[in-house]
XYZ file of C-alpha atoms in Angstrom:
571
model
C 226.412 -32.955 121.416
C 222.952 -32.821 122.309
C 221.670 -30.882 125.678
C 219.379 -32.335 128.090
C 217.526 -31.199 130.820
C 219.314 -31.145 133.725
C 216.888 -29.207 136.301
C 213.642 -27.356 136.051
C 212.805 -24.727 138.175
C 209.105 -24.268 138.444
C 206.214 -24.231 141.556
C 207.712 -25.024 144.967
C 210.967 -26.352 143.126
C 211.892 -22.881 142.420
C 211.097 -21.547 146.074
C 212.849 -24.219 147.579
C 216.107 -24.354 144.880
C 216.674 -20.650 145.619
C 217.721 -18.430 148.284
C 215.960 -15.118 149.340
C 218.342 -12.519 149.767
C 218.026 -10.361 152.876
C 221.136 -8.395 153.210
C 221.044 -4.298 152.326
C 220.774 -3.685 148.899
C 224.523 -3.311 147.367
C 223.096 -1.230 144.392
C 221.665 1.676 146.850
C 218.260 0.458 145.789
C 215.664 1.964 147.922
C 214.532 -2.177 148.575
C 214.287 -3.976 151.553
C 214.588 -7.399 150.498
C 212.618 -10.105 152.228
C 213.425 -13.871 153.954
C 211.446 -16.717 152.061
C 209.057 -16.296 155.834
C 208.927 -12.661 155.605
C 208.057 -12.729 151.885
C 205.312 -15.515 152.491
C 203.907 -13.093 155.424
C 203.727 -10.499 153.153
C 202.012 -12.345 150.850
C 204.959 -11.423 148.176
C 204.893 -14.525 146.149
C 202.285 -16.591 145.118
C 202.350 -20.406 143.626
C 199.653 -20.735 140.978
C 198.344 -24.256 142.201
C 196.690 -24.942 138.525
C 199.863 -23.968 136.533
C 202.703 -23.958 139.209
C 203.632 -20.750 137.466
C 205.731 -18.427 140.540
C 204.436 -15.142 141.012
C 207.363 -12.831 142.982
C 205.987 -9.420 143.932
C 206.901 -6.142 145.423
C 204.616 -4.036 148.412
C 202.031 -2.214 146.927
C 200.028 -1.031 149.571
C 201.826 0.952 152.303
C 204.033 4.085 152.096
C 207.395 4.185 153.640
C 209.550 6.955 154.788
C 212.484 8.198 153.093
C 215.120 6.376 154.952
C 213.292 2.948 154.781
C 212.693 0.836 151.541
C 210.023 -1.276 149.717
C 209.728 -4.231 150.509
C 210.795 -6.277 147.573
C 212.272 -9.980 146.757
C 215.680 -11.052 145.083
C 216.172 -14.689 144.749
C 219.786 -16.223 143.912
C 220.035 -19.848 142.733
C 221.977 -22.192 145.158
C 223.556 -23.757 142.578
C 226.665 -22.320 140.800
C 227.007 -22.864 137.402
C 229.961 -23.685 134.421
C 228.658 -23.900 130.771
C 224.810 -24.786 130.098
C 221.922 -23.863 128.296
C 219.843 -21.474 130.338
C 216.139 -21.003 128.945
C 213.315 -18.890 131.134
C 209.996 -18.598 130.315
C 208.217 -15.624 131.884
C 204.535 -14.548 131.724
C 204.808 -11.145 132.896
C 207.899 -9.170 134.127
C 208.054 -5.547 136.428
C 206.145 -3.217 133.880
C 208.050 0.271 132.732
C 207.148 2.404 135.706
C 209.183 4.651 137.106
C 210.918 3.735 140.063
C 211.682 0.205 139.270
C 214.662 -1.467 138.310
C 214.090 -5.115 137.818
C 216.564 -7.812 136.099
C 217.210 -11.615 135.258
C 220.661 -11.684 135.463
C 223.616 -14.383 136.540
C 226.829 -13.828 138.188
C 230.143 -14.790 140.054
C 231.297 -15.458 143.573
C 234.289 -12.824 143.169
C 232.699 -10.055 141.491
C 234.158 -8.640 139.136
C 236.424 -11.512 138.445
C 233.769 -14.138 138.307
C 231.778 -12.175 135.445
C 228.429 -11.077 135.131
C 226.241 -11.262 132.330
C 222.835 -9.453 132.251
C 219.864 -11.375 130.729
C 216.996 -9.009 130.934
C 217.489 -5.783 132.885
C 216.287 -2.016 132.876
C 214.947 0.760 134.287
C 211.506 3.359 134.811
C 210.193 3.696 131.457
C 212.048 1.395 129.438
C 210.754 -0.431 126.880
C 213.461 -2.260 125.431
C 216.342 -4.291 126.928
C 219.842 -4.214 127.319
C 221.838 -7.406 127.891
C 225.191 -6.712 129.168
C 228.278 -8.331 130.333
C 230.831 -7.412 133.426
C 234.174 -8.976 133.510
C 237.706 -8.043 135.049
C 240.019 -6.533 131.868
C 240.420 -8.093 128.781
C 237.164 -8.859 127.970
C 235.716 -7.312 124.932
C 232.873 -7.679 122.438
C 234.058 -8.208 119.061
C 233.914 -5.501 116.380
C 231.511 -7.067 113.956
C 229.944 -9.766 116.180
C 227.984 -12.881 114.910
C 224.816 -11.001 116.591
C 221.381 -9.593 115.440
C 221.602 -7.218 118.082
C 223.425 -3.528 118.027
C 226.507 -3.265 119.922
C 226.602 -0.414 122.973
C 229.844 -0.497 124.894
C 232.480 -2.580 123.542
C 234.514 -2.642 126.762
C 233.123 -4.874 129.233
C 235.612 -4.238 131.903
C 233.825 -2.969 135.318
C 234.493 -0.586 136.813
C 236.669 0.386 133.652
C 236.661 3.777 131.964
C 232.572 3.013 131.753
C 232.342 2.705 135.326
C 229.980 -0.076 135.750
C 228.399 -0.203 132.587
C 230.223 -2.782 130.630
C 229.291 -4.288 127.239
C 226.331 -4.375 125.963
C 223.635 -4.924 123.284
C 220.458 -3.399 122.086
C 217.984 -5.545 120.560
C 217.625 -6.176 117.281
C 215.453 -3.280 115.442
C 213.129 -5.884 114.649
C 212.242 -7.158 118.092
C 210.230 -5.378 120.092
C 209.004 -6.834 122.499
C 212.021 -7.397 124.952
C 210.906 -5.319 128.198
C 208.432 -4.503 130.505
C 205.444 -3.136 129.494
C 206.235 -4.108 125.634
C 206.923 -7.450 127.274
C 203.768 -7.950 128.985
C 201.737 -6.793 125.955
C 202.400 -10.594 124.058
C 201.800 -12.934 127.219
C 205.525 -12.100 127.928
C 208.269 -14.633 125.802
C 211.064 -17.031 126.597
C 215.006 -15.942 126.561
C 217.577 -18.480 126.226
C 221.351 -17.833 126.800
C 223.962 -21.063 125.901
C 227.276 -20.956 127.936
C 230.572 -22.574 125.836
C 233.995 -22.638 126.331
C 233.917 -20.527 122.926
C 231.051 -18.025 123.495
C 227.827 -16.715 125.504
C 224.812 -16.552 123.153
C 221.369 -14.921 124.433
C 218.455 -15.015 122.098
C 214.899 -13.335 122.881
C 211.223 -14.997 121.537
C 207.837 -13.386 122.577
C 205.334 -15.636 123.716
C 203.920 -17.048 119.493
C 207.341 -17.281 118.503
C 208.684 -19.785 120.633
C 210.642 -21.850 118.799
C 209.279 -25.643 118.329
C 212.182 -27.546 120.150
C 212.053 -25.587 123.292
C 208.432 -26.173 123.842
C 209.227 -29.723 123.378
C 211.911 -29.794 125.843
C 214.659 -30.359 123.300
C 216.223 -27.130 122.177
C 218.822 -27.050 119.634
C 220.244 -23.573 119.679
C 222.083 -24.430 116.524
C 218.519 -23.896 114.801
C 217.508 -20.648 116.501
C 219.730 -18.114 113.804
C 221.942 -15.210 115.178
C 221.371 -14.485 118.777
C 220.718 -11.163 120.021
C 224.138 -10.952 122.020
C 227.192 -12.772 122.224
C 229.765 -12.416 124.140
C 233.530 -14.395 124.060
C 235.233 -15.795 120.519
C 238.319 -14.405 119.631
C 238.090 -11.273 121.813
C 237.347 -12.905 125.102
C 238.167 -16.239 126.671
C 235.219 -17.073 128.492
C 236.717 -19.060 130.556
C 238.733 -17.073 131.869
C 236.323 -14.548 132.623
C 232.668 -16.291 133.676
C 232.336 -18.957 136.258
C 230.811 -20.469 138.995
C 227.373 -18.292 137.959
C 224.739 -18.721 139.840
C 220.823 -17.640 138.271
C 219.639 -14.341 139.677
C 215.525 -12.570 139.594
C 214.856 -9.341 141.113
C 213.146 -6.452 141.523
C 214.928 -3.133 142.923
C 213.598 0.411 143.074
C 215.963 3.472 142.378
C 219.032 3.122 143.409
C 222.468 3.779 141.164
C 220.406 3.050 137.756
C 216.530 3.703 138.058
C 217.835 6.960 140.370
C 220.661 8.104 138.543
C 218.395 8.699 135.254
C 215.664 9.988 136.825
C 214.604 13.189 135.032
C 218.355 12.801 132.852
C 218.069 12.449 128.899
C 214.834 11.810 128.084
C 213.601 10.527 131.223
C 210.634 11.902 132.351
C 209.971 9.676 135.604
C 210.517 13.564 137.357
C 207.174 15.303 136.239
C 205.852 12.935 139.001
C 207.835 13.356 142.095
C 210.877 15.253 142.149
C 213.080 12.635 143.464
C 212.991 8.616 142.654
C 212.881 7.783 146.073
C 209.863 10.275 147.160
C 208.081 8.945 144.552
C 208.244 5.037 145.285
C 208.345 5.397 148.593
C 204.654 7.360 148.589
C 203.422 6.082 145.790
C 202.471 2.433 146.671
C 199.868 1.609 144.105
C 202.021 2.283 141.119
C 203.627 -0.684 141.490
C 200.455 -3.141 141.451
C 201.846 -4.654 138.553
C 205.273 -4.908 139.921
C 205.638 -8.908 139.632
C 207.256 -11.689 137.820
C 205.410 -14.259 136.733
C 207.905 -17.107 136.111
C 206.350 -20.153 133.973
C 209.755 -21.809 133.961
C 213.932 -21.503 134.157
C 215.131 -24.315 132.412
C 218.800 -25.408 132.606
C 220.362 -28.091 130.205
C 223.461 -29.057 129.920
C 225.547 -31.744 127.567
C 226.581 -35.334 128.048
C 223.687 -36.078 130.418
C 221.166 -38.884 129.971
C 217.971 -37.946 128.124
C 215.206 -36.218 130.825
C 211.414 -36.205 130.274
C 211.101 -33.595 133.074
C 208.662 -31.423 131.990
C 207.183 -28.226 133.104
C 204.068 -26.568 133.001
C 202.201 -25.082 130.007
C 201.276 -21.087 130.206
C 197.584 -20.488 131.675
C 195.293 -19.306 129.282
C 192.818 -16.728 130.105
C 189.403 -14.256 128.890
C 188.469 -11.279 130.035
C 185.239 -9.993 130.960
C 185.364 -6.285 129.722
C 182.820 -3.691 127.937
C 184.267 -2.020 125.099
C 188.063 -2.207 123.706
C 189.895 0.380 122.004
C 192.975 0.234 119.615
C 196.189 1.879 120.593
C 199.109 2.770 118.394
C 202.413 4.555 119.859
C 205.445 5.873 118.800
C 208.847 3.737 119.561
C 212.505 4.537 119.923
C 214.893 2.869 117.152
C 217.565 0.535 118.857
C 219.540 1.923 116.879
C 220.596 4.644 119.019
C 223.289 6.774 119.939
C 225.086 6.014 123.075
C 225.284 8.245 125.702
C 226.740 8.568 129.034
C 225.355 10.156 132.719
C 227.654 10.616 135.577
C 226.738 10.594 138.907
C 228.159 10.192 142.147
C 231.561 8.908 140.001
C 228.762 5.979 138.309
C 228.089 6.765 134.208
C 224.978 4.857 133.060
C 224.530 4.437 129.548
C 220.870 5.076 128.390
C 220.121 5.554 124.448
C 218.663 9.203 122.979
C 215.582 8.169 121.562
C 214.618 8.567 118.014
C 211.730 7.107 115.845
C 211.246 4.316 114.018
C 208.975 1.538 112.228
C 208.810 -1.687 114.936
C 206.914 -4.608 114.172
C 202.972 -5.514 114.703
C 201.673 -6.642 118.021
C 198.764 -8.320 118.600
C 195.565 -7.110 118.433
C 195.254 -7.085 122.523
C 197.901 -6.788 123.326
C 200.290 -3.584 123.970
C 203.380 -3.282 122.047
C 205.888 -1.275 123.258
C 209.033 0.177 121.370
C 210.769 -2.458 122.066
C 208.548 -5.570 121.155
C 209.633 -8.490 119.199
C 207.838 -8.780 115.656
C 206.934 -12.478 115.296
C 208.387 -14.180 112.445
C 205.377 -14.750 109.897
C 202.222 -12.591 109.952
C 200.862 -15.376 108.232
C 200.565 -17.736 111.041
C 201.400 -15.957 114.321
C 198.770 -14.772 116.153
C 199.949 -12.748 117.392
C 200.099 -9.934 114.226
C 197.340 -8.346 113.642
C 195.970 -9.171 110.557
C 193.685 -6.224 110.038
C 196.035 -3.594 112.077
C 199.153 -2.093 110.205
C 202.086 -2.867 113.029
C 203.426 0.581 112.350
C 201.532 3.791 111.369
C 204.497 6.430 110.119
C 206.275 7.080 113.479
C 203.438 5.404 115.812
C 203.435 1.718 116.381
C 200.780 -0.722 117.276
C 200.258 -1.095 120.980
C 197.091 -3.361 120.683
C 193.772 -3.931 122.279
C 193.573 -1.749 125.420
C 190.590 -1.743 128.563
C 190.350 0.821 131.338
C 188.514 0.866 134.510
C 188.113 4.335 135.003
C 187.122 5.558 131.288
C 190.493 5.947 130.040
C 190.742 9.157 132.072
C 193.873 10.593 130.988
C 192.392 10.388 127.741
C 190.650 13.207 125.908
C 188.122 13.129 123.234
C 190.106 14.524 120.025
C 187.036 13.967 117.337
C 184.339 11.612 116.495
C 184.007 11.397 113.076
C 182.258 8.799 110.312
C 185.334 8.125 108.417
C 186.914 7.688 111.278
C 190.853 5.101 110.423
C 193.598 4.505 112.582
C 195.549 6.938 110.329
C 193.178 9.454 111.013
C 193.243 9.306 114.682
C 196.892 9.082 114.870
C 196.578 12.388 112.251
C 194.772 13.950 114.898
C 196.784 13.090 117.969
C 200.053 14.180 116.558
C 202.328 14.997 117.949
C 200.984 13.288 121.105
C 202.504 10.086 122.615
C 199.322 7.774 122.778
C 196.398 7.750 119.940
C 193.553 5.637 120.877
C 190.619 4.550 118.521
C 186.869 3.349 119.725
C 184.653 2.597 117.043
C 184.163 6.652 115.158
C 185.787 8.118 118.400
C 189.659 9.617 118.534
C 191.236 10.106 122.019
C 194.715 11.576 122.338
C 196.869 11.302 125.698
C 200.217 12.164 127.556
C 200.080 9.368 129.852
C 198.350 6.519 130.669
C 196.686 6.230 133.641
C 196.941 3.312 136.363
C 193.709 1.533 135.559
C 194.088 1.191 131.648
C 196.057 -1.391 130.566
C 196.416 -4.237 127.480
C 193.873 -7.133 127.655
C 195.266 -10.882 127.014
C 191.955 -11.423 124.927
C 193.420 -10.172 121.371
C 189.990 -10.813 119.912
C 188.013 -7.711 121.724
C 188.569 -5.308 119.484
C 186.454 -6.684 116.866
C 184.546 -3.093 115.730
C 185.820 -2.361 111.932
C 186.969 1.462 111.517
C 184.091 3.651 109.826
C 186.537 4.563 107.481
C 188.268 1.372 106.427
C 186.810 -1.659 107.144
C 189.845 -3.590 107.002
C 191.110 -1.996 110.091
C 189.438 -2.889 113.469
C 188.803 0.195 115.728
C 188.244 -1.161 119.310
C 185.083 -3.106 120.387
C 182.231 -2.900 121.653
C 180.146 -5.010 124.709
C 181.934 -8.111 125.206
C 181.771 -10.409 128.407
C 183.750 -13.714 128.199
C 183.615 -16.020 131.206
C 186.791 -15.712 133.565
C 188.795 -17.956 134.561
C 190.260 -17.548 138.535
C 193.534 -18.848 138.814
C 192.908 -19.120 142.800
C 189.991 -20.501 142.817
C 190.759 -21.684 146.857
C 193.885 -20.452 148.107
C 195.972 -22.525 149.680
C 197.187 -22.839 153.207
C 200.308 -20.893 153.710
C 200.079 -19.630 149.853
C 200.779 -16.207 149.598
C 197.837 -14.256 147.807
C 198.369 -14.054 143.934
C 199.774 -11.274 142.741
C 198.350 -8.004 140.383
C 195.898 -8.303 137.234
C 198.836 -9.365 134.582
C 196.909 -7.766 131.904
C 198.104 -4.753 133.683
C 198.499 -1.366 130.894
C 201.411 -2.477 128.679
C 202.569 0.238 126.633
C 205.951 1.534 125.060
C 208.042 3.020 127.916
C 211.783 2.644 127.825
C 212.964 1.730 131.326
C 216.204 1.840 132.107
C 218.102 -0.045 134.381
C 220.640 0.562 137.173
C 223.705 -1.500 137.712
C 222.842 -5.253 139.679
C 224.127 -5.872 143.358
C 226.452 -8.864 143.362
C 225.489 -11.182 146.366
C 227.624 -10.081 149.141
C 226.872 -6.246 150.118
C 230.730 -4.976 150.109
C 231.231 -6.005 146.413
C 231.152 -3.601 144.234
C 227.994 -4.020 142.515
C 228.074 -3.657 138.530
C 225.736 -1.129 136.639
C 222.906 -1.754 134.638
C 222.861 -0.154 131.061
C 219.948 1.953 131.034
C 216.860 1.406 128.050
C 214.979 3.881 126.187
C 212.233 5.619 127.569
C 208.389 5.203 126.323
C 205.332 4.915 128.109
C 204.782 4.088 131.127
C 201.884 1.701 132.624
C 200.458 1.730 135.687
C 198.126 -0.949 136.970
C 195.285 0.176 138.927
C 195.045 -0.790 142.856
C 192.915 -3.794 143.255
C 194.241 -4.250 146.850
C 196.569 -7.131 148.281
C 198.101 -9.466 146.234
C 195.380 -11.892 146.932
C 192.692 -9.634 145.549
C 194.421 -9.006 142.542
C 195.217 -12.349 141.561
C 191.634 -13.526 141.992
C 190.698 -10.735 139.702
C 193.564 -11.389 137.190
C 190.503 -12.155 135.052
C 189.068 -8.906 136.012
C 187.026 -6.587 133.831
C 188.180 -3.089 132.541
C 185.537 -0.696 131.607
C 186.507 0.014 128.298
C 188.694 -1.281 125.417
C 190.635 0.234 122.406
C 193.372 -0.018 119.945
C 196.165 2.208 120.818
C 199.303 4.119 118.822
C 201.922 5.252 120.581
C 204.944 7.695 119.679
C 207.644 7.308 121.828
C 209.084 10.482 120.238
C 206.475 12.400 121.891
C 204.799 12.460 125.648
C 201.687 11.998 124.735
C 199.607 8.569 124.340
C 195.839 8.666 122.725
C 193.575 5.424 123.543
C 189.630 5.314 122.431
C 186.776 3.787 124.424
């Protein structure tokens, strides 16, 4: 039977439609979550008035003492769902910083006995996601499951002998673009999840690979191939174990995921404060970026009459910038080996990270570890036709700009044979090489104000040394286009520069808060670590979103190994 569209939650639809939670955190996030007035006083969401896209942001410009919290949002639908097809479109997510623990997620009344099933979720540096599932016992994920993704957790009992964690899946090796900063670097993507009787199916698309049918408003999931989880069949009635769901979109900070891994396996979020909560509650400006930019959630359902509803198209956008580098980067294989943290009587599961080949990314665009590789380099544009997607252990970020130089990056050689390969050669075994024209810069971090550009056609300079390869640009200035061109009474100010530094982090995530503080709130799965981004501080949310369009100084291709701390980036 065919689905239709039942509701579509866009522009003031999607304000209205759901309800700003207020209550303390039940995850020990350090969040103060805001009333739909409080959040419009703080200017913490914004409704684009040419695309109706919904910006939801975080505070970015005060500090807070240790006992307090960030102001923050977390909006639950106020309808309750049984069975549907469930397809959000998002522009931008939270980027992998550390600190944050953002998720799109849907659960239950009666937590754990309601379920819980984790669409997007993870935490600091993550690049990639982690879709889980939370159930009473019983519930399990089969042993060879009609997935492309990699079984975590089989178990999705919670507490259970995982304590929180439940099932889960990595992505598929092949997509890597499912998170934050990795995310970001495509224009963001669209994931669907289809609720039967029989099974929950959740399948991932980065912004060019969107299948046909959904942009026309009449997806047929029985088209899309193996989805990235599923949950249910033979090994758990579903049921018995998921209803009356309502649609969840938040953004937390530390608590018992982002805090729990800080500075554990891999995580390096402790080299910058030594605590999670001393460093996002002084540390405003790292979280410029720190926004959702929601096109569209989409729900459908079967046996309804036929609805045109439609919804707004993505905004397109240039840049004005200067010069562009190329940026390739090292990235964790999904394919990794569980492992477990306790703390406080929680165990998160994060992954060890380990290197592998991931698929191209655009040319500006940042592709993290976990990006998605589109399906045909042929005809998406979004692979890079002159840039390999994967350099030995580095992979291709895309076309990054900086407003401050590309500080944290240091000149490594100039040289007039200068290739991608050679940079990377030269960086190794730093996290971050970055290419401008002859010029090699090598990193360990990337610094707030360099970030991906949504203009994959700056970096346009061919490489000394090959000619088929394009080495960042040079001079470019495109006319902008200002999304608030007059804001609008009683419009919150938009939110930060989207094209905010997109690179490989893993981010993990902590376990999500069910809506009524004394449930027990079920743990996130935390996601490999890579880079992390941070956007640069263009001031209030207003500011920011006026200079969306803004102009970095600089631009480059970067590599990046997420094997290694370093990142290199040219100019």
């Amino acid at each position: 039977m065919a689905y239709s569209l039942s509701q579509s939650y866009f522009g003031a639809n999607l304000i209205s439609d759901f309800n700003f939670i207020n209550y303390a955190d039940p995850s020990n996030g350090f969040v103060r979550y805001q009333s739909q007035p409080d959040a419009l006083a703080k200017s913490l969401y914004f409704i684009d008035p040419d695309t109706q896209a919904v910006t939801l942001g975080v505070d970015n410009k005060n500090t807070f003492v240790l006992s307090d919290g960030r102001p923050s949002l977390r909006l639950e639908s106020k309808r309750q769902y049984n069975h549907g097809l469930f397809i959000g479109d998002f522009a931008h997510m939270p980027p992998s910083v550390c600190g944050l623990w953002p998720a799109f997620w849907m659960y239950g009344p009666d937590w754990p006995t309601s379920g819980e099933i984790d669409i997007i979720e993870g935490a600091n540096q993550a690049t990639k996601n982690i879709i889980s599932g939370h159930s009473t016992s019983g519930c399990r994920i089969p042993d060879s499951p009609a997935a492309a993704g990699q079984p975590l957790l089989l178990d999705c009992e919670s507490p259970g002998t995982t304590n929180n964690a439940g099932c889960n899946y990595l992505p598929p090796a092949s997509d890597t673009h499912t998170y934050g900063d990795a995310f970001n670097a495509v224009g963001g993507g669209v994931y669907a999840l289809e609720w039967t009787s029989e099974a929950i199916s959740i399948w991932h698309w980065p912004r060019q690979s969107i299948p046909d049918d959904i942009v026309a408003k009449n997806p047929d999931p029985s088209s899309w191939g193996l989805p990235s989880a599923l949950f249910g069949t033979s090994t758990c009635d579903v049921d018995t174990y998921f209803k009356d769901m309502s649609i969840v979109i938040q953004t937390n900070f530390c608590g018992d995921y982002a805090a729990n891994i800080w500075g554990k396996d891999g995580d390096t979020c402790n080299q910058r404060a030594p605590t999670c909560v001393e460093y996002v509650a002084n540390n405003p400006t790292a979280f410029a970026n720190a926004y959702w930019e929601v096109n569209y959630i989409d729900v459908y359902e079967q046996g309804l009459a036929t609805n045109t509803t439609a919804s707004p198209s993505e905004p397109t956008t240039t840049t004005t910038i200067k010069s562009t580098s190329t940026i390739y980067t090292t990235v964790p294989n999904p394919a990794t080996i569980v492992t477990s943290i306790t703390h406080n009587g929680t165990v998160i599961v994060s992954t060890a990270t380990v290197q592998s080949q991931v698929s191209s990314v655009v040319l500006s665009t940042v592709v993290g570890p976990t990006a998605t590789a589109p399906p045909s380099p042929s005809t998406d544009p979004l692979v890079p036709e002159r840039e390999p997607a994967t350099i030995g252990e580095y992979a291709y970020l895309g076309c990054f700009g900086s407003g401050t130089g590309f500080q944290s990056f240091l000149l490594k050689a100039s040289a007039a044979d200068m290739t991608l390969g050679k940079c990377i050669d030269l960086c190794r075994p730093g996290k971050y090489a970055g290419v401008r024209e002859s010029e090699c810069f090598c990193a360990d971090d990337l610094d707030p104000d360099t970030r991906a550009t949504t203009d994959r056609a700056l970096c346009n300079s061919p490489c000394p040394g090959n000619n088929t390869q394009l080495c960042g640009g040079t001079t470019t200035t495109s006319p902008s286009k200002k999304r608030d061109a007059a804001p609008r009474a009683h419009a919150p100010p938009p939110p930060p520069p989207r094209r905010a530094l997109n690179l490989p982090p893993d981010s993990l995530r902590p376990p999500h808060r069910r809506s009524t503080p004394q449930r027990p709130a079920p743990r996130r799965l935390g996601t490999p670590r890579t880079l992390h981004l941070d956007a640069r501080d263009d001031g209030d949310l207003h500011h920011r979103l006026r200079d969306r369009r803004g102009a970095p100084d600089a631009r480059g291709a970067l590599y990046h190994d997420p094997g290694a701390g370093v990142r290199q980036i040219l100019r």
